[in-house]
Coordinates of C-alpha atoms and ligand atoms in Angstrom, one line a residue:
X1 CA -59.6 -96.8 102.3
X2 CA -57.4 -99.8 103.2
X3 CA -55.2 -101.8 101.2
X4 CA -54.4 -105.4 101.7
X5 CA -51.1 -106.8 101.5
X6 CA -50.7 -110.5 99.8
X7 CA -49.6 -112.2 102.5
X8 CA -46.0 -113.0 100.6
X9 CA -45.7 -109.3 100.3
X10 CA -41.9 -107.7 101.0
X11 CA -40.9 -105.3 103.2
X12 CA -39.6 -103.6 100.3
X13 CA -42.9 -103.3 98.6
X14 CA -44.6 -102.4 101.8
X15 CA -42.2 -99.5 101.8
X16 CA -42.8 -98.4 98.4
X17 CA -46.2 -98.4 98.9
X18 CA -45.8 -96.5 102.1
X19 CA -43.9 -93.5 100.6
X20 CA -46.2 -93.4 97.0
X21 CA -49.1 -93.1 99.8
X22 CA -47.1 -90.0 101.3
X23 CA -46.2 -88.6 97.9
X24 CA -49.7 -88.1 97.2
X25 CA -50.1 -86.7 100.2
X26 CA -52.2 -88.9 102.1
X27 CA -51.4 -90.5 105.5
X28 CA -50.4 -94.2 105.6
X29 CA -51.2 -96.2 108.9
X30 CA -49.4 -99.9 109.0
X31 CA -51.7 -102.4 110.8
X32 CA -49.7 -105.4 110.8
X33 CA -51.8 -108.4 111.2
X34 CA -50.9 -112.3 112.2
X35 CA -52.2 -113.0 108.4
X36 CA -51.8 -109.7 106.9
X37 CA -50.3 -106.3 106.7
X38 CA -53.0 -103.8 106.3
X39 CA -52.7 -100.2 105.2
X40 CA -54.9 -97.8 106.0
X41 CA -55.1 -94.4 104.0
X42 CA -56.3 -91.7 105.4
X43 CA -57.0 -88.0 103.8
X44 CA -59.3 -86.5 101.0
X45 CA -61.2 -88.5 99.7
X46 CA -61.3 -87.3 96.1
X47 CA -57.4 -88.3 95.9
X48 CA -57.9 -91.5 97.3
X49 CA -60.4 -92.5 95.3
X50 CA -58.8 -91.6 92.2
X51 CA -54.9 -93.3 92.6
X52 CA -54.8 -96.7 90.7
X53 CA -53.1 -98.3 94.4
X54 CA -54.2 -102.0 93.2
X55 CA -51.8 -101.4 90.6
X56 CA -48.9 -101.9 93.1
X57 CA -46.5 -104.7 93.8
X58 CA -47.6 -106.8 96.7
X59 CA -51.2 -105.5 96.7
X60 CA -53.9 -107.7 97.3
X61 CA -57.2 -105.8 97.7
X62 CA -58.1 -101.9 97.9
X63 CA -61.1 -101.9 99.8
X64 CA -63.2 -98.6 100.5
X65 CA -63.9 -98.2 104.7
X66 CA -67.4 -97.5 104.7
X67 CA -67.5 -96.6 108.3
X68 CA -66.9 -92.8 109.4
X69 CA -64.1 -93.7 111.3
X70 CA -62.0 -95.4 109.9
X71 CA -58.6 -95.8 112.4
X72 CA -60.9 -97.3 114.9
X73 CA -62.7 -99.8 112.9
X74 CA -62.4 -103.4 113.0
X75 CA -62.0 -103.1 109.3
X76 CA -58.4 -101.5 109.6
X77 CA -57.6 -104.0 112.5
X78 CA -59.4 -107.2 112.7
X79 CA -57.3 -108.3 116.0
X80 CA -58.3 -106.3 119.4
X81 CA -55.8 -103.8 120.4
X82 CA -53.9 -104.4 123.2
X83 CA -52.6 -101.3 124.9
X84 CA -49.4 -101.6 127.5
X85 CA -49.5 -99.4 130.4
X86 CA -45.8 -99.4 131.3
X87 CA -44.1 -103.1 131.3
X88 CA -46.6 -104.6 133.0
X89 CA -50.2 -103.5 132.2
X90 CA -51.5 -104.6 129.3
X91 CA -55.5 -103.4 128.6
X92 CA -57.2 -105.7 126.1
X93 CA -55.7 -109.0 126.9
X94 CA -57.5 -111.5 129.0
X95 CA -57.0 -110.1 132.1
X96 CA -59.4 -107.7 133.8
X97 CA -57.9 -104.4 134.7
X98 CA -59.2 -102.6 137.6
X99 CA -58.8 -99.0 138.4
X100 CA -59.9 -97.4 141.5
X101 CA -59.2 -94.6 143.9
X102 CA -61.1 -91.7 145.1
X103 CA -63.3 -89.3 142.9
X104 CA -60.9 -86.4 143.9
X105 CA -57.4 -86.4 145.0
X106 CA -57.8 -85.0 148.5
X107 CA -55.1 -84.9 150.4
X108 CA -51.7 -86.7 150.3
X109 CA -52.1 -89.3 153.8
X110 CA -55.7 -90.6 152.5
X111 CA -54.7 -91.2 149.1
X112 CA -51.8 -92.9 150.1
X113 CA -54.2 -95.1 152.5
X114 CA -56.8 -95.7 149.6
X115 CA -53.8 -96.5 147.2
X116 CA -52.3 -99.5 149.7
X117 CA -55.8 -100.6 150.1
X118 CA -57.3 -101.0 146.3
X119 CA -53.4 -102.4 145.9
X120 CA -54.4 -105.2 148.1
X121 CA -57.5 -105.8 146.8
X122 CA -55.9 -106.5 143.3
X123 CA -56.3 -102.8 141.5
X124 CA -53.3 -101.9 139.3
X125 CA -53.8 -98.4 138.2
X126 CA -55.0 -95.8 140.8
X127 CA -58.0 -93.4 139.9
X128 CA -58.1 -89.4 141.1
X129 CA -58.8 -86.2 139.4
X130 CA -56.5 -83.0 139.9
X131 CA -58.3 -81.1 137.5
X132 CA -62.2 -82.0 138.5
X133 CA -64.9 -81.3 135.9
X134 CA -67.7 -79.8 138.0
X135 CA -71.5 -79.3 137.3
X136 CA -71.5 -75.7 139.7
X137 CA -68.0 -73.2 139.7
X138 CA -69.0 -73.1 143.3
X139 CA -68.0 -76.8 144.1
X140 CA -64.5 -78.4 144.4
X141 CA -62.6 -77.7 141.7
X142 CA -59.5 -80.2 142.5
X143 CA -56.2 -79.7 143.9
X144 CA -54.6 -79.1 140.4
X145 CA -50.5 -79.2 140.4
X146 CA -50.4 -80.4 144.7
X147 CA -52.9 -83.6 143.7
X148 CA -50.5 -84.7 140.9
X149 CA -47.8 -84.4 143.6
X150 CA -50.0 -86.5 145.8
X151 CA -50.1 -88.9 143.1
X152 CA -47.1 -89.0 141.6
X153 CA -45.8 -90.6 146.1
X154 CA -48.9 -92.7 145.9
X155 CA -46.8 -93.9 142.8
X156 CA -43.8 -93.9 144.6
X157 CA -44.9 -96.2 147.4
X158 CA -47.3 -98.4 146.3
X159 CA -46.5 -99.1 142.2
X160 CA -49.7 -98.0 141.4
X161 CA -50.0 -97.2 137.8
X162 CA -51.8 -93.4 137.6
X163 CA -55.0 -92.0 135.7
X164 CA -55.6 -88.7 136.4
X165 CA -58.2 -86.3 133.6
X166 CA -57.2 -83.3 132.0
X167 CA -59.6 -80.5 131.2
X168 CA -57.2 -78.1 129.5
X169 CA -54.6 -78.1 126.4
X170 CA -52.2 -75.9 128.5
X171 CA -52.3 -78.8 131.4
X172 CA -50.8 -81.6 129.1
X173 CA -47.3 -80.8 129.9
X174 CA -48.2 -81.4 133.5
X175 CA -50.1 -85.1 132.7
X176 CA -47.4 -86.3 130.2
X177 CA -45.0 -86.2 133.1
X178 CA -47.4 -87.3 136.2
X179 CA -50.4 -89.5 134.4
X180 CA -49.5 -93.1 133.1
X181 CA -52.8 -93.0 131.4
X182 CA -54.6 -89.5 130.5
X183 CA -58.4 -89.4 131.2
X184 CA -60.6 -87.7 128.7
X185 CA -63.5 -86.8 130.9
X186 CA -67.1 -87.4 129.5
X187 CA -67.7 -84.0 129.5
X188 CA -64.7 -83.3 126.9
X189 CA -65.3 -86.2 125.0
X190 CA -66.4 -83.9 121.5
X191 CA -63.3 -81.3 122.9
X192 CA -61.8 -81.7 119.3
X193 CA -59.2 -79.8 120.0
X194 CA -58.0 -81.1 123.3
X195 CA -58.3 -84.7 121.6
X196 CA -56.1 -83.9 118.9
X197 CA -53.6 -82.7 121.1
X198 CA -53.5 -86.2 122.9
X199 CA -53.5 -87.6 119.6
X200 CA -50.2 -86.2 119.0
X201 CA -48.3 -87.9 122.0
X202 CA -48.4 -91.3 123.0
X203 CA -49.7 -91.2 126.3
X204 CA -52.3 -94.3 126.9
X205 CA -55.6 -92.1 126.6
X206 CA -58.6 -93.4 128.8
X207 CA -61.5 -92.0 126.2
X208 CA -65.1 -91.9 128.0
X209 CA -67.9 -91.5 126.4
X210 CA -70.2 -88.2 126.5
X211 CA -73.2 -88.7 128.5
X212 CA -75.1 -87.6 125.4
X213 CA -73.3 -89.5 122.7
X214 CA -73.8 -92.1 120.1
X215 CA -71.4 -94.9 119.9
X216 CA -70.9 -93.4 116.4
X217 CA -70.2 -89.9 117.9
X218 CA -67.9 -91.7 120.4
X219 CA -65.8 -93.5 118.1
X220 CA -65.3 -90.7 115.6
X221 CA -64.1 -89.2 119.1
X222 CA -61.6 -92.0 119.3
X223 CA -60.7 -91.6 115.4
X224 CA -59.6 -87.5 116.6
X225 CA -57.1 -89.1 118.6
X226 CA -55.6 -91.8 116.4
X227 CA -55.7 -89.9 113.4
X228 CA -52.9 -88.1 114.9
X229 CA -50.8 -90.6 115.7
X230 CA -51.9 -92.3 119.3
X231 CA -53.1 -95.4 118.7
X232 CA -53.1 -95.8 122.5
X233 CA -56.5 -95.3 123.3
X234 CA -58.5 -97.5 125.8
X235 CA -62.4 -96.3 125.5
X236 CA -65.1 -95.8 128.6
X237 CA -69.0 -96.8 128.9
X238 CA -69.9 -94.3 131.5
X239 CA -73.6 -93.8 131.5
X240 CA -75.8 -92.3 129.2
X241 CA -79.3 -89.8 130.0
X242 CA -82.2 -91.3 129.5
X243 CA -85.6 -91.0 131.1
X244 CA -84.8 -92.9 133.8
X245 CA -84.3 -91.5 136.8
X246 CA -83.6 -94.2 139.5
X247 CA -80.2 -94.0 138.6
X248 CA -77.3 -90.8 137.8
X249 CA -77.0 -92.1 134.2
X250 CA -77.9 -95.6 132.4
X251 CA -74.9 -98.0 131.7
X252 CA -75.6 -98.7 128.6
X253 CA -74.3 -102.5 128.9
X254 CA -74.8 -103.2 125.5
X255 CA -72.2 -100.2 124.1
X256 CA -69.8 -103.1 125.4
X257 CA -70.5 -105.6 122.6
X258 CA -71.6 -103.1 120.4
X259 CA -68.1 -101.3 120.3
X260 CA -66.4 -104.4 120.2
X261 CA -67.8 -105.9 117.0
X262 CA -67.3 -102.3 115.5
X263 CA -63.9 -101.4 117.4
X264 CA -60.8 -103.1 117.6
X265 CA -60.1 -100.5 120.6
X266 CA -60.6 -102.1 124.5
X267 CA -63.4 -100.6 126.0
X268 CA -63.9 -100.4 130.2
X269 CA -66.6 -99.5 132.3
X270 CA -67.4 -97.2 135.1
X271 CA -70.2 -98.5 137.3
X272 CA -69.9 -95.7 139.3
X273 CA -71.1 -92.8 137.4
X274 CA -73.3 -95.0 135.6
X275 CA -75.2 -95.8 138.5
X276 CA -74.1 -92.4 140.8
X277 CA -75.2 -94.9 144.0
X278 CA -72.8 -96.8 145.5
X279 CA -75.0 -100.1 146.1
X280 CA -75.5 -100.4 142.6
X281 CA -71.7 -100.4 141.6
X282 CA -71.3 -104.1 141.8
X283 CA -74.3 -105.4 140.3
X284 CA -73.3 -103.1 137.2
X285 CA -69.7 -103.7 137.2
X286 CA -70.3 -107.7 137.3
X287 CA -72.4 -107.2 134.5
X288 CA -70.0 -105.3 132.4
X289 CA -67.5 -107.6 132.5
X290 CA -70.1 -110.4 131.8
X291 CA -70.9 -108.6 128.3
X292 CA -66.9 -108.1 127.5
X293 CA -65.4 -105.3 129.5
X294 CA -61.9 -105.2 129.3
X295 CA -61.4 -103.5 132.8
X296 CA -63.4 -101.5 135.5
X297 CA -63.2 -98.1 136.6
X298 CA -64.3 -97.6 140.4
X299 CA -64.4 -94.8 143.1
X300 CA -63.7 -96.0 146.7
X301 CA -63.5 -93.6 149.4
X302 CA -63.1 -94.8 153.2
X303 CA -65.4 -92.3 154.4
X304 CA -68.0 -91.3 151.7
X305 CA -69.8 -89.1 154.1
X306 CA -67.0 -86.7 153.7
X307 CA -65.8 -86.9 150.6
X308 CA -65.2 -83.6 148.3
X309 CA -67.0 -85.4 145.3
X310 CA -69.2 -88.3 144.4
X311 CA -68.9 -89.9 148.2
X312 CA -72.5 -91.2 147.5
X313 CA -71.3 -93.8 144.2
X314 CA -68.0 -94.3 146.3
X315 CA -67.3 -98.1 147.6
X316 CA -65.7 -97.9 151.1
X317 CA -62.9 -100.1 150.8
X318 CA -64.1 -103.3 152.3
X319 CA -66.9 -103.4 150.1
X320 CA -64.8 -103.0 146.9
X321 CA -62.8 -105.9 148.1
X322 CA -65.3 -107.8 147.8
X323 CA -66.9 -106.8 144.7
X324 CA -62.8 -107.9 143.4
X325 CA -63.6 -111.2 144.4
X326 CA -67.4 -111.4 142.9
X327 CA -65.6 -109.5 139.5
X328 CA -63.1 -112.9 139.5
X329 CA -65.6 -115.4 139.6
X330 CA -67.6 -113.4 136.8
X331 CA -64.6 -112.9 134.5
X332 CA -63.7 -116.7 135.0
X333 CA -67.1 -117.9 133.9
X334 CA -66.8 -115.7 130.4
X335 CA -63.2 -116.8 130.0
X336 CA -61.2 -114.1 131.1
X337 CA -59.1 -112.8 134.7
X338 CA -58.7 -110.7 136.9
Ligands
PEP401 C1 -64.6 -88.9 136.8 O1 -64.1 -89.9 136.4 O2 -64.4 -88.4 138.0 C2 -65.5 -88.1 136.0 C3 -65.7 -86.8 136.2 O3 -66.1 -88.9 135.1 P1 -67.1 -88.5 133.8 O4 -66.2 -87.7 132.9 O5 -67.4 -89.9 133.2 O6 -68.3 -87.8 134.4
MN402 MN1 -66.4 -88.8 140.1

């Protein structure tokens, strides 16, 4: 349910509203637009339905969300969400963000060397899992607490901002204090749990989508985590299964427009799980942005050959260089930067 605030409603009467909403024992979320102030109720359904809330001073409109999620929907927020990664990141606004770095942290000297380089190349926030999400128990599992160390000085010496996943409630101490922006891998995306946990901190929360998963699915995902407080949450087309084989998964290109006509929540894409080959990256990335990306997600590895994971979707670094100057020409032509 949503209410609409007239748009010569008080702050007063906003208040009021605010605390009847919490009275009945509902949750209240204040979306305050450049026309209107919006409030968005959230709980059972029975009570909402049956509280007289038109009835109240400064109340436009009650209208009933019809969508599952609700948080998440465009109609709780017409404007697009901007979410600020420290003082200078902002994901949503016209600029293009990139984030790149290695698949796995690997050791301290070559992620400092892959952090200087995607630096130069116009990256802001630097890519690398700790905690790796593997298909066999037998692979690389990540460095766990030494790769956030290793992240935490490519921090330090570059002014990278830092995405890193977690797979495990009990790690989210660790990420609140080393990640700038906590990665929900695909694999967790319907980890309830672990996505209500997020929910309840403010950490910027990089959501990707499960490899098997509706665009419904995935926002009801998102709606986990903002029901709980985070608004914070930048979402991730990363490849869906299909029958197609050519490729790891199929970036679904149109999830892009699709999610943003239903979502007021930025979505990225990653070109490189998508397309699990490294030649492919580019083409899929330039059309991403084309269709309304708000940012990129890329693995680059100087020497893919010996890479701990996903060496063979990894740019080397001269290559993803120039895919930052193709991305540029691309976001200019559709009214955006990089
Ligand atoms: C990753 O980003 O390294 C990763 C494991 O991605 P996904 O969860 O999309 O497979
Ligand atoms: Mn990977």
């Amino acid at each position: 349910m949503i209410i609409v605030l007239r748009p010569d409603a008080t702050k007063k009467q906003l208040d009021h509203l605010v605390s009847k909403i919490k009275e009945l024992g509902l949750k209240p979320w204040v979306s305050k637009g450049i026309e209107r102030t919006i409030v968005g109720v959230i709980g059972k359904e029975d009570v909402i339905r049956t509280q007289p809330l038109e009835v109240f001073p400064g109340v436009e409109k009650v209208l009933a969300i019809l969508k599952p999620y609700k948080l998440a929907s465009r109609d709780f927020k017409k404007e697009d969400s901007i979410i600020h990664i420290g003082d200078g990141i902002k994901i949503g606004a016209k600029k293009i963000v990139v984030m790149a770095g290695p698949c796995s942290v690997e050791n301290e000297k070559l992620l400092i060397n892959i952090a200087k380089k995607v630096k130069s190349s116009g990256a802001t926030i630097l890519r690398g899992g700790a905690f790796k999400p593997r298909t066999s128990p037998y692979a690389f599992q990540g460095l766990g607490m030494k790769g956030l160390k290793f992240l935490a000085e490519a921090k330090r010496q570059t002014g990278l901002k830092i995405i890193t996943e977690l797979m495990d409630v009990r790690d989210l101490d660790l990420l609140l204090k080393y990640a700038d922006i906590i990665q929900i891998g695909a694999r967790n995306m319907q980890n309830f749990n672990l996505l209500k946990e997020v929910g309840k901190t403010e950490k910027p929360v990089l959501l990707k989508r499960g490899m098997s998963n509706t665009i419904k699915e995935f926002l009801m995902s998102a709606e986990y985590i903002l029901s709980e407080g985070n608004f914070n949450v930048i979402l991730c087309e990363r490849g869906i299964r299909t029958f197609e084989d050519s490729t790891r998964f199929t970036l679904d290109v149109s999830a892009v427009p699709v999610i943003k006509s239903l979502s007021h929540l930025p979505i990225i894409a990653d070109p490189s799980h998508a397309t699990g080959k490294w030649g492919l990256v580019g083409p899929c990335a330039k059309a991403a942005i084309a269709a309304g990306a708000d940012g990129l997600i890329i693995e680059v590895h100087p020497d893919p050959e010996e890479a701990l994971s996903d060496g063979e979707q990894s740019l080397i670094p001269e290559n993803f260089e120039k895919l930052m100057k193709e991305i540029k020409r691309v976001a200019e032509a559709v009214g955006r930067e990089v």
